[in-house]
């Protein structure tokens, strides 16, 4: 069984953060005297998603422990059932790292003043996110409907990009905030007209009566990135954490690349499916199994351009804070440069740990 040391509350993030919540987040992440002392114990969390199931395997099979032992540290790997709650735990400083998307890294921890580093680019969604309608197989028929989704998450960005493709805007639909943990059950309701979801929930919805997938993230390859994000100050103070996580991740990537049936079966079971179902999910996931490819992405100017697009969307929806004057209020740093305020860099893409792993092979 997968460890779960956190109790989720299905609390959904409703951006922008209030001033009180922002203050709380900033205070809770400030290092105390005890925290400032030497540490050898860390924690990271993840939630159910096809591209993050390797963390489940790396945990239960002792791969994270093996790499942590190599650096004389311990790393607790925690499953959180609600995706946004997992990010809230990171933002509040309750864990040192969290699996999240590029947009959510910007709009939740970075926008809350938590300097965050994308340590690993796990994958991009290449069909793992989808829009499902009832009663129609045409995306244009979403006009006038209510759409259930994790509001203001990357699903919201994905929905907006889909609407653009058929000449619609968000004014033409109504969004309904729904936890990822609840969305499969919600689709079964006669009241539900449309949903935006990701795998494995998307796969379960596809099997339900009158479910028509009308748009997927395969239409916008490379835009929805899935990351392991770590607190920047923690990573700076304790680089062993970064090296251990990267090593554990790419050890599992080697098993996936080799199509290791035992490893895939364990991941499939953790995702609530069988090995063929999980292989189908992986087919819609561009996993960066080759560390050199992940480095090339992080160093590419296309990544910075993509993050600028994400920042513009986030600003338009008020996700960068009530007082944010423009999309470039938060600095986003990649190896190819900085978008936004260079004196307020709060989100970084760091290829150095992946490069160190590659050099050591």
CSV table of N, CA and C in Angstrom, one decimal, residues 128-283:
chain,number,residue,atom,x,y,z
A,128,UNK,N,-3.4,13.1,-22.2
A,128,UNK,CA,-3.9,12.7,-20.9
A,128,UNK,C,-4.9,13.7,-20.3
A,129,UNK,N,-5.1,14.9,-20.9
A,129,UNK,CA,-6.1,15.8,-20.5
A,129,UNK,C,-7.1,15.8,-21.6
A,130,UNK,N,-8.4,15.8,-21.2
A,130,UNK,CA,-9.5,15.8,-22.2
A,130,UNK,C,-10.7,16.5,-21.8
A,131,UNK,N,-11.5,17.0,-22.8
A,131,UNK,CA,-12.8,17.6,-22.6
A,131,UNK,C,-13.8,16.6,-23.0
A,132,UNK,N,-14.8,16.3,-22.2
A,132,UNK,CA,-15.8,15.3,-22.5
A,132,UNK,C,-17.2,15.9,-22.5
A,133,UNK,N,-18.0,15.7,-23.5
A,133,UNK,CA,-19.3,16.2,-23.6
A,133,UNK,C,-20.3,15.1,-23.6
A,134,UNK,N,-21.5,15.4,-23.1
A,134,UNK,CA,-22.6,14.5,-23.3
A,134,UNK,C,-23.5,14.9,-24.4
A,135,UNK,N,-24.0,13.9,-25.2
A,135,UNK,CA,-24.9,14.3,-26.3
A,135,UNK,C,-24.3,14.9,-27.5
A,136,UNK,N,-23.0,14.9,-27.6
A,136,UNK,CA,-22.4,15.5,-28.8
A,136,UNK,C,-20.9,15.1,-28.9
A,137,UNK,N,-20.4,14.9,-30.1
A,137,UNK,CA,-19.0,14.6,-30.3
A,137,UNK,C,-18.3,15.8,-31.0
A,138,UNK,N,-18.9,17.0,-30.9
A,138,UNK,CA,-18.3,18.2,-31.5
A,138,UNK,C,-18.0,19.2,-30.4
A,139,UNK,N,-16.7,19.6,-30.4
A,139,UNK,CA,-16.3,20.6,-29.3
A,139,UNK,C,-17.2,21.9,-29.4
A,140,UNK,N,-17.5,22.3,-30.5
A,140,UNK,CA,-18.3,23.6,-30.7
A,140,UNK,C,-19.6,23.5,-29.9
A,141,UNK,N,-20.1,22.3,-29.7
A,141,UNK,CA,-21.4,22.2,-28.9
A,141,UNK,C,-21.2,22.4,-27.4
A,142,UNK,N,-20.0,22.7,-27.0
A,142,UNK,CA,-19.8,23.1,-25.6
A,142,UNK,C,-20.4,24.5,-25.3
A,143,UNK,N,-20.7,25.2,-26.3
A,143,UNK,CA,-21.2,26.6,-26.1
A,143,UNK,C,-22.5,26.5,-25.3
A,144,UNK,N,-22.6,27.4,-24.3
A,144,UNK,CA,-23.8,27.5,-23.5
A,144,UNK,C,-23.8,26.5,-22.3
A,145,UNK,N,-22.9,25.6,-22.2
A,145,UNK,CA,-22.9,24.5,-21.2
A,145,UNK,C,-22.2,24.9,-20.0
A,146,UNK,N,-22.5,24.2,-18.9
A,146,UNK,CA,-21.7,24.2,-17.7
A,146,UNK,C,-20.6,23.2,-17.9
A,147,UNK,N,-19.3,23.5,-17.4
A,147,UNK,CA,-18.2,22.6,-17.6
A,147,UNK,C,-17.6,22.4,-16.2
A,148,UNK,N,-17.6,21.2,-15.7
A,148,UNK,CA,-17.0,20.9,-14.4
A,148,UNK,C,-15.6,20.6,-14.6
A,149,UNK,N,-14.8,21.2,-13.7
A,149,UNK,CA,-13.3,21.1,-13.8
A,149,UNK,C,-12.7,21.6,-12.5
A,150,UNK,N,-11.4,21.4,-12.3
A,150,UNK,CA,-10.7,22.0,-11.2
A,150,UNK,C,-10.4,23.4,-11.6
A,151,UNK,N,-11.3,24.3,-11.1
A,151,UNK,CA,-11.2,25.7,-11.6
A,151,UNK,C,-9.9,26.4,-11.3
A,152,UNK,N,-9.4,27.2,-12.2
A,152,UNK,CA,-8.2,28.0,-12.1
A,152,UNK,C,-6.9,27.1,-12.0
A,153,UNK,N,-7.1,25.8,-12.2
A,153,UNK,CA,-5.9,24.9,-12.4
A,153,UNK,C,-5.5,24.9,-13.8
A,154,UNK,N,-4.6,24.0,-14.2
A,154,UNK,CA,-4.1,23.9,-15.5
A,154,UNK,C,-5.3,23.4,-16.4
A,155,UNK,N,-6.3,22.7,-15.8
A,155,UNK,CA,-7.4,22.3,-16.6
A,155,UNK,C,-8.2,23.5,-17.2
A,156,UNK,N,-8.2,24.6,-16.4
A,156,UNK,CA,-8.9,25.8,-16.8
A,156,UNK,C,-8.1,26.4,-18.1
A,157,UNK,N,-6.8,26.4,-18.0
A,157,UNK,CA,-6.0,26.8,-19.1
A,157,UNK,C,-6.2,26.0,-20.3
A,158,UNK,N,-6.3,24.7,-20.1
A,158,UNK,CA,-6.5,23.7,-21.2
A,158,UNK,C,-7.9,24.0,-21.8
A,159,UNK,N,-8.9,24.2,-21.0
A,159,UNK,CA,-10.2,24.5,-21.5
A,159,UNK,C,-10.2,25.8,-22.4
A,160,UNK,N,-9.5,26.8,-21.9
A,160,UNK,CA,-9.4,28.1,-22.7
A,160,UNK,C,-8.8,27.9,-24.0
A,161,UNK,N,-7.7,27.1,-24.1
A,161,UNK,CA,-7.1,26.8,-25.3
A,161,UNK,C,-8.0,26.0,-26.3
A,162,UNK,N,-8.8,25.1,-25.7
A,162,UNK,CA,-9.7,24.4,-26.5
A,162,UNK,C,-10.8,25.3,-27.1
A,163,UNK,N,-11.3,26.2,-26.3
A,163,UNK,CA,-12.3,27.1,-26.8
A,163,UNK,C,-11.8,28.0,-27.9
A,164,UNK,N,-10.6,28.4,-27.8
A,164,UNK,CA,-10.0,29.2,-28.8
A,164,UNK,C,-10.0,28.5,-30.2
A,165,UNK,N,-9.8,27.2,-30.1
A,165,UNK,CA,-9.7,26.4,-31.4
A,165,UNK,C,-11.0,26.4,-32.2
A,166,UNK,N,-12.1,26.7,-31.5
A,166,UNK,CA,-13.4,26.7,-32.2
A,166,UNK,C,-14.1,28.1,-32.2
A,167,UNK,N,-13.3,29.1,-31.9
A,167,UNK,CA,-13.7,30.5,-32.0
A,167,UNK,C,-14.6,30.9,-30.8
A,168,UNK,N,-14.5,30.2,-29.7
A,168,UNK,CA,-15.3,30.5,-28.5
A,168,UNK,C,-14.4,31.1,-27.4
A,169,UNK,N,-15.0,31.7,-26.4
A,169,UNK,CA,-14.2,32.2,-25.2
A,169,UNK,C,-14.9,31.7,-24.0
A,170,UNK,N,-14.3,32.0,-22.8
A,170,UNK,CA,-14.9,31.5,-21.6
A,170,UNK,C,-16.3,32.2,-21.3
A,171,UNK,N,-16.6,33.3,-22.0
A,171,UNK,CA,-17.9,33.9,-21.8
A,171,UNK,C,-19.0,33.1,-22.4
A,172,UNK,N,-18.6,32.1,-23.3
A,172,UNK,CA,-19.6,31.3,-23.9
A,172,UNK,C,-19.9,30.0,-23.1
A,173,UNK,N,-19.3,29.8,-22.0
A,173,UNK,CA,-19.6,28.6,-21.1
A,173,UNK,C,-19.6,29.1,-19.7
A,174,UNK,N,-20.0,28.2,-18.8
A,174,UNK,CA,-19.9,28.4,-17.4
A,174,UNK,C,-19.1,27.4,-16.7
A,175,UNK,N,-18.1,27.7,-15.9
A,175,UNK,CA,-17.3,26.7,-15.3
A,175,UNK,C,-17.8,26.4,-13.9
A,176,UNK,N,-17.7,25.2,-13.5
A,176,UNK,CA,-18.1,24.7,-12.1
A,176,UNK,C,-17.0,24.1,-11.4
A,177,UNK,N,-16.6,24.6,-10.3
A,177,UNK,CA,-15.4,24.2,-9.6
A,177,UNK,C,-15.7,22.8,-9.0
A,178,UNK,N,-14.8,21.8,-9.4
A,178,UNK,CA,-15.0,20.4,-9.0
A,178,UNK,C,-13.6,19.8,-8.6
A,179,UNK,N,-13.5,19.1,-7.5
A,179,UNK,CA,-12.3,18.5,-7.1
A,179,UNK,C,-12.0,17.3,-8.1
A,180,UNK,N,-10.7,17.1,-8.4
A,180,UNK,CA,-10.3,16.0,-9.2
A,180,UNK,C,-10.8,14.6,-8.6
A,181,UNK,N,-10.8,14.6,-7.2
A,181,UNK,CA,-11.2,13.4,-6.5
A,181,UNK,C,-12.7,13.1,-6.7
A,182,UNK,N,-13.5,14.1,-7.1
A,182,UNK,CA,-14.9,13.9,-7.3
A,182,UNK,C,-15.4,13.9,-8.7
A,183,UNK,N,-14.6,14.2,-9.7
A,183,UNK,CA,-15.1,14.5,-11.0
A,183,UNK,C,-15.7,13.3,-11.7
A,184,UNK,N,-15.2,12.1,-11.5
A,184,UNK,CA,-15.8,10.9,-12.1
A,184,UNK,C,-17.2,10.7,-11.6
A,185,UNK,N,-17.4,10.8,-10.3
A,185,UNK,CA,-18.8,10.7,-9.8
A,185,UNK,C,-19.7,11.8,-10.3
A,186,UNK,N,-19.2,13.0,-10.4
A,186,UNK,CA,-20.0,14.1,-10.9
A,186,UNK,C,-20.4,13.9,-12.3
A,187,UNK,N,-19.6,13.3,-13.2
A,187,UNK,CA,-20.0,13.1,-14.6
A,187,UNK,C,-21.2,12.2,-14.7
A,188,UNK,N,-21.3,11.3,-13.7
A,188,UNK,CA,-22.4,10.3,-13.7
A,188,UNK,C,-23.8,11.0,-13.5
A,189,UNK,N,-23.8,12.2,-12.9
A,189,UNK,CA,-25.0,12.9,-12.6
A,189,UNK,C,-25.7,13.4,-13.9
A,190,UNK,N,-27.0,13.3,-13.9
A,190,UNK,CA,-27.8,13.8,-15.1
A,190,UNK,C,-27.6,15.3,-15.3
A,191,UNK,N,-27.2,16.0,-14.2
A,191,UNK,CA,-27.1,17.4,-14.3
A,191,UNK,C,-25.8,17.9,-15.0
A,192,UNK,N,-24.8,17.0,-15.1
A,192,UNK,CA,-23.5,17.3,-15.7
A,192,UNK,C,-23.6,17.3,-17.2
A,193,UNK,N,-23.1,18.4,-17.8
A,193,UNK,CA,-23.1,18.5,-19.3
A,193,UNK,C,-21.8,18.3,-19.9
A,194,UNK,N,-20.7,18.6,-19.2
A,194,UNK,CA,-19.4,18.6,-19.8
A,194,UNK,C,-18.4,18.6,-18.6
A,195,UNK,N,-17.2,18.0,-18.9
A,195,UNK,CA,-16.1,18.1,-17.9
A,195,UNK,C,-14.8,18.2,-18.6
A,196,UNK,N,-13.8,18.8,-17.9
A,196,UNK,CA,-12.4,18.7,-18.3
A,196,UNK,C,-11.7,18.0,-17.2
A,197,UNK,N,-11.0,16.9,-17.6
A,197,UNK,CA,-10.3,16.0,-16.6
A,197,UNK,C,-9.0,15.5,-17.2
A,198,UNK,N,-8.3,14.8,-16.3
A,198,UNK,CA,-7.0,14.2,-16.7
A,198,UNK,C,-7.0,12.7,-16.2
A,199,UNK,N,-6.1,11.9,-16.8
A,199,UNK,CA,-6.0,10.5,-16.5
A,199,UNK,C,-5.4,10.3,-15.1
A,200,UNK,N,-5.9,9.3,-14.3
A,200,UNK,CA,-6.8,8.2,-14.8
A,200,UNK,C,-8.3,8.5,-14.7
A,201,UNK,N,-8.7,9.7,-14.2
A,201,UNK,CA,-10.1,10.0,-14.1
A,201,UNK,C,-10.7,10.1,-15.5
A,202,UNK,N,-9.9,10.7,-16.4
A,202,UNK,CA,-10.4,10.8,-17.8
A,202,UNK,C,-10.8,9.4,-18.4
A,203,UNK,N,-9.9,8.5,-18.2
A,203,UNK,CA,-10.2,7.1,-18.7
A,203,UNK,C,-11.4,6.5,-18.1
A,204,UNK,N,-11.7,6.7,-16.8
A,204,UNK,CA,-12.9,6.2,-16.2
A,204,UNK,C,-14.1,6.9,-16.8
A,205,UNK,N,-14.0,8.2,-17.0
A,205,UNK,CA,-15.2,8.9,-17.6
A,205,UNK,C,-15.5,8.5,-19.0
A,206,UNK,N,-14.4,8.2,-19.8
A,206,UNK,CA,-14.6,7.8,-21.2
A,206,UNK,C,-15.4,6.5,-21.3
A,207,UNK,N,-15.3,5.6,-20.3
A,207,UNK,CA,-16.0,4.4,-20.3
A,207,UNK,C,-17.5,4.5,-19.9
A,208,UNK,N,-17.9,5.7,-19.5
A,208,UNK,CA,-19.3,5.9,-19.0
A,208,UNK,C,-20.2,6.2,-20.2
A,209,UNK,N,-21.5,5.9,-20.0
A,209,UNK,CA,-22.5,6.1,-21.1
A,209,UNK,C,-22.5,7.6,-21.6
A,210,UNK,N,-22.6,7.8,-22.9
A,210,UNK,CA,-22.8,9.1,-23.5
A,210,UNK,C,-21.6,10.0,-23.2
A,211,UNK,N,-20.4,9.4,-23.1
A,211,UNK,CA,-19.2,10.2,-22.9
A,211,UNK,C,-18.5,10.3,-24.2
A,212,UNK,N,-18.3,11.6,-24.6
A,212,UNK,CA,-17.7,11.9,-25.9
A,212,UNK,C,-16.5,12.8,-25.7
A,213,UNK,N,-15.3,12.2,-25.9
A,213,UNK,CA,-14.1,13.1,-25.8
A,213,UNK,C,-13.9,13.9,-27.0
A,214,UNK,N,-14.0,15.2,-26.9
A,214,UNK,CA,-14.0,16.1,-28.1
A,214,UNK,C,-12.7,16.9,-28.3
A,215,UNK,N,-11.8,16.8,-27.3
A,215,UNK,CA,-10.6,17.6,-27.4
A,215,UNK,C,-9.6,17.1,-26.4
A,216,UNK,N,-8.4,16.9,-26.7
A,216,UNK,CA,-7.4,16.4,-25.8
A,216,UNK,C,-6.1,17.3,-25.9
A,217,UNK,N,-5.2,17.1,-24.9
A,217,UNK,CA,-4.0,17.9,-24.8
A,217,UNK,C,-3.0,17.5,-25.9
A,218,UNK,N,-3.3,16.5,-26.7
A,218,UNK,CA,-2.5,16.2,-27.9
A,218,UNK,C,-2.5,17.3,-28.9
A,219,UNK,N,-3.6,18.2,-28.8
A,219,UNK,CA,-3.7,19.3,-29.7
A,219,UNK,C,-2.7,20.5,-29.3
A,220,UNK,N,-2.2,20.4,-28.1
A,220,UNK,CA,-1.3,21.5,-27.6
A,220,UNK,C,-0.1,20.8,-27.0
A,221,UNK,N,0.7,20.0,-27.8
A,221,UNK,CA,1.8,19.3,-27.2
A,221,UNK,C,2.8,20.2,-26.6
A,222,UNK,N,3.3,19.8,-25.4
A,222,UNK,CA,4.4,20.6,-24.7
A,222,UNK,C,4.0,21.7,-23.9
A,223,UNK,N,2.7,22.0,-23.8
A,223,UNK,CA,2.2,23.2,-23.1
A,223,UNK,C,1.9,22.8,-21.6
A,224,UNK,N,1.4,21.6,-21.4
A,224,UNK,CA,1.0,21.2,-20.0
A,224,UNK,C,2.2,20.3,-19.5
A,225,UNK,N,3.0,20.9,-18.8
A,225,UNK,CA,4.2,20.2,-18.2
A,225,UNK,C,3.9,19.7,-16.8
A,226,UNK,N,4.4,18.5,-16.5
A,226,UNK,CA,4.3,17.9,-15.2
A,226,UNK,C,5.6,17.9,-14.5
A,227,UNK,N,5.7,18.4,-13.3
A,227,UNK,CA,7.0,18.7,-12.7
A,227,UNK,C,7.1,18.1,-11.3
A,228,UNK,N,8.3,17.9,-10.8
A,228,UNK,CA,8.5,17.8,-9.4
A,228,UNK,C,9.2,19.1,-8.9
A,229,UNK,N,8.4,19.9,-8.1
A,229,UNK,CA,8.8,21.2,-7.7
A,229,UNK,C,9.3,21.2,-6.3
A,230,UNK,N,10.4,21.8,-6.0
A,230,UNK,CA,11.0,21.8,-4.6
A,230,UNK,C,11.2,23.2,-4.2
A,231,UNK,N,11.1,23.4,-2.9
A,231,UNK,CA,11.4,24.7,-2.3
A,231,UNK,C,12.8,25.1,-2.6
A,232,UNK,N,13.0,26.3,-3.2
A,232,UNK,CA,14.3,26.7,-3.7
A,232,UNK,C,15.3,26.9,-2.6
A,233,UNK,N,14.9,27.4,-1.5
A,233,UNK,CA,15.9,27.6,-0.4
A,233,UNK,C,16.3,26.3,0.2
A,234,UNK,N,15.4,25.3,0.3
A,234,UNK,CA,15.7,24.0,0.8
A,234,UNK,C,16.7,23.3,-0.2
A,235,UNK,N,16.4,23.5,-1.5
A,235,UNK,CA,17.3,22.8,-2.5
A,235,UNK,C,18.7,23.4,-2.4
A,236,UNK,N,18.7,24.7,-2.2
A,236,UNK,CA,20.0,25.4,-2.1
A,236,UNK,C,20.8,25.0,-0.9
A,237,UNK,N,20.1,24.9,0.2
A,237,UNK,CA,20.8,24.5,1.5
A,237,UNK,C,21.1,23.0,1.5
A,238,UNK,N,20.3,22.2,0.8
A,238,UNK,CA,20.5,20.7,0.9
A,238,UNK,C,20.4,20.1,-0.5
A,239,UNK,N,21.4,20.3,-1.3
A,239,UNK,CA,21.4,19.8,-2.7
A,239,UNK,C,21.3,18.3,-2.7
A,240,UNK,N,21.6,17.6,-1.6
A,240,UNK,CA,21.5,16.1,-1.6
A,240,UNK,C,20.0,15.7,-1.9
A,241,UNK,N,19.1,16.5,-1.5
A,241,UNK,CA,17.7,16.2,-1.7
A,241,UNK,C,17.4,16.2,-3.2
A,242,UNK,N,17.9,17.2,-4.0
A,242,UNK,CA,17.8,17.2,-5.4
A,242,UNK,C,18.4,16.0,-6.1
A,243,UNK,N,19.6,15.7,-5.7
A,243,UNK,CA,20.4,14.6,-6.4
A,243,UNK,C,19.7,13.3,-6.1
A,244,UNK,N,19.1,13.1,-4.9
A,244,UNK,CA,18.5,11.8,-4.6
A,244,UNK,C,17.2,11.7,-5.4
A,245,UNK,N,16.4,12.7,-5.4
A,245,UNK,CA,15.1,12.7,-6.2
A,245,UNK,C,15.3,12.4,-7.6
A,246,UNK,N,16.3,13.1,-8.2
A,246,UNK,CA,16.6,12.9,-9.6
A,246,UNK,C,17.1,11.5,-9.9
A,247,UNK,N,18.0,11.0,-9.1
A,247,UNK,CA,18.4,9.6,-9.3
A,247,UNK,C,17.3,8.6,-9.2
A,248,UNK,N,16.4,8.8,-8.2
A,248,UNK,CA,15.3,7.8,-8.0
A,248,UNK,C,14.4,7.9,-9.2
A,249,UNK,N,14.1,9.1,-9.7
A,249,UNK,CA,13.2,9.3,-10.8
A,249,UNK,C,13.7,8.6,-12.1
A,250,UNK,N,15.0,8.8,-12.4
A,250,UNK,CA,15.5,8.2,-13.7
A,250,UNK,C,15.8,6.7,-13.6
A,251,UNK,N,15.9,6.2,-12.3
A,251,UNK,CA,16.0,4.8,-12.2
A,251,UNK,C,14.7,4.1,-12.6
A,252,UNK,N,13.6,4.8,-12.2
A,252,UNK,CA,12.3,4.2,-12.6
A,252,UNK,C,12.0,4.5,-14.1
A,253,UNK,N,12.5,5.6,-14.6
A,253,UNK,CA,12.3,5.8,-16.0
A,253,UNK,C,13.0,4.8,-16.9
A,254,UNK,N,14.1,4.2,-16.4
A,254,UNK,CA,14.8,3.2,-17.1
A,254,UNK,C,13.9,1.9,-17.1
A,255,UNK,N,13.2,1.6,-16.1
A,255,UNK,CA,12.3,0.5,-16.1
A,255,UNK,C,11.1,0.7,-17.0
A,256,UNK,N,10.6,1.9,-17.1
A,256,UNK,CA,9.5,2.2,-18.0
A,256,UNK,C,10.0,2.1,-19.5
A,257,UNK,N,11.2,2.6,-19.7
A,257,UNK,CA,11.8,2.5,-21.1
A,257,UNK,C,11.9,1.1,-21.5
A,258,UNK,N,12.3,0.2,-20.5
A,258,UNK,CA,12.5,-1.2,-20.8
A,258,UNK,C,11.1,-2.0,-20.8
A,259,UNK,N,10.0,-1.3,-20.6
A,259,UNK,CA,8.7,-1.9,-20.5
A,259,UNK,C,8.7,-3.0,-19.5
A,260,UNK,N,9.2,-2.8,-18.3
A,260,UNK,CA,9.3,-3.7,-17.2
A,260,UNK,C,7.8,-4.0,-16.7
A,261,UNK,N,7.4,-5.2,-17.0
A,261,UNK,CA,6.0,-5.6,-16.7
A,261,UNK,C,5.7,-5.5,-15.2
A,262,UNK,N,6.6,-5.9,-14.3
A,262,UNK,CA,6.3,-5.9,-12.9
A,262,UNK,C,6.2,-4.5,-12.4
A,263,UNK,N,7.1,-3.6,-12.9
A,263,UNK,CA,7.0,-2.2,-12.4
A,263,UNK,C,5.8,-1.5,-13.0
A,264,UNK,N,5.4,-1.8,-14.2
A,264,UNK,CA,4.2,-1.2,-14.8
A,264,UNK,C,3.0,-1.7,-14.1
A,265,UNK,N,3.0,-3.0,-13.7
A,265,UNK,CA,1.8,-3.5,-13.0
A,265,UNK,C,1.6,-2.9,-11.6
A,266,UNK,N,2.7,-2.6,-10.9
A,266,UNK,CA,2.6,-2.0,-9.6
A,266,UNK,C,2.1,-0.5,-9.8
A,267,UNK,N,2.6,0.2,-10.8
A,267,UNK,CA,2.1,1.5,-11.1
A,267,UNK,C,0.6,1.5,-11.5
A,268,UNK,N,0.2,0.5,-12.3
A,268,UNK,CA,-1.2,0.4,-12.8
A,268,UNK,C,-2.1,0.2,-11.6
A,269,UNK,N,-1.7,-0.7,-10.7
A,269,UNK,CA,-2.5,-1.0,-9.5
A,269,UNK,C,-2.7,0.3,-8.7
A,270,UNK,N,-1.6,1.0,-8.5
A,270,UNK,CA,-1.7,2.3,-7.7
A,270,UNK,C,-2.6,3.3,-8.4
A,271,UNK,N,-2.7,3.2,-9.7
A,271,UNK,CA,-3.6,4.1,-10.5
A,271,UNK,C,-5.0,3.6,-10.6
A,272,UNK,N,-5.3,2.4,-10.1
A,272,UNK,CA,-6.6,1.9,-10.1
A,272,UNK,C,-7.0,1.2,-11.5
A,273,UNK,N,-6.0,0.7,-12.2
A,273,UNK,CA,-6.3,0.1,-13.5
A,273,UNK,C,-5.4,-1.1,-13.6
A,274,UNK,N,-5.5,-1.8,-14.8
A,274,UNK,CA,-4.6,-2.9,-15.1
A,274,UNK,C,-3.4,-2.4,-16.0
A,275,UNK,N,-2.5,-3.3,-16.3
A,275,UNK,CA,-1.3,-2.9,-17.0
A,275,UNK,C,-1.6,-2.4,-18.4
A,276,UNK,N,-2.6,-3.0,-19.1
A,276,UNK,CA,-2.9,-2.5,-20.4
A,276,UNK,C,-3.6,-1.1,-20.3
A,277,UNK,N,-4.4,-0.9,-19.3
A,277,UNK,CA,-5.0,0.4,-19.1
A,277,UNK,C,-4.0,1.5,-18.8
A,278,UNK,N,-2.9,1.1,-18.0
A,278,UNK,CA,-1.9,2.1,-17.7
A,278,UNK,C,-1.0,2.3,-18.9
A,279,UNK,N,-0.8,1.3,-19.7
A,279,UNK,CA,0.0,1.5,-20.9
A,279,UNK,C,-0.8,2.5,-21.8
A,280,UNK,N,-2.1,2.4,-21.9
A,280,UNK,CA,-2.9,3.3,-22.7
A,280,UNK,C,-2.7,4.8,-22.1
A,281,UNK,N,-2.6,4.9,-20.8
A,281,UNK,CA,-2.4,6.3,-20.3
A,281,UNK,C,-1.0,6.8,-20.6
A,282,UNK,N,0.0,5.9,-20.5
A,282,UNK,CA,1.3,6.3,-20.9
A,282,UNK,C,1.5,6.7,-22.3
A,283,UNK,N,0.6,6.1,-23.2
A,283,UNK,CA,0.7,6.4,-24.6
A,283,UNK,C,0.2,7.8,-24.8
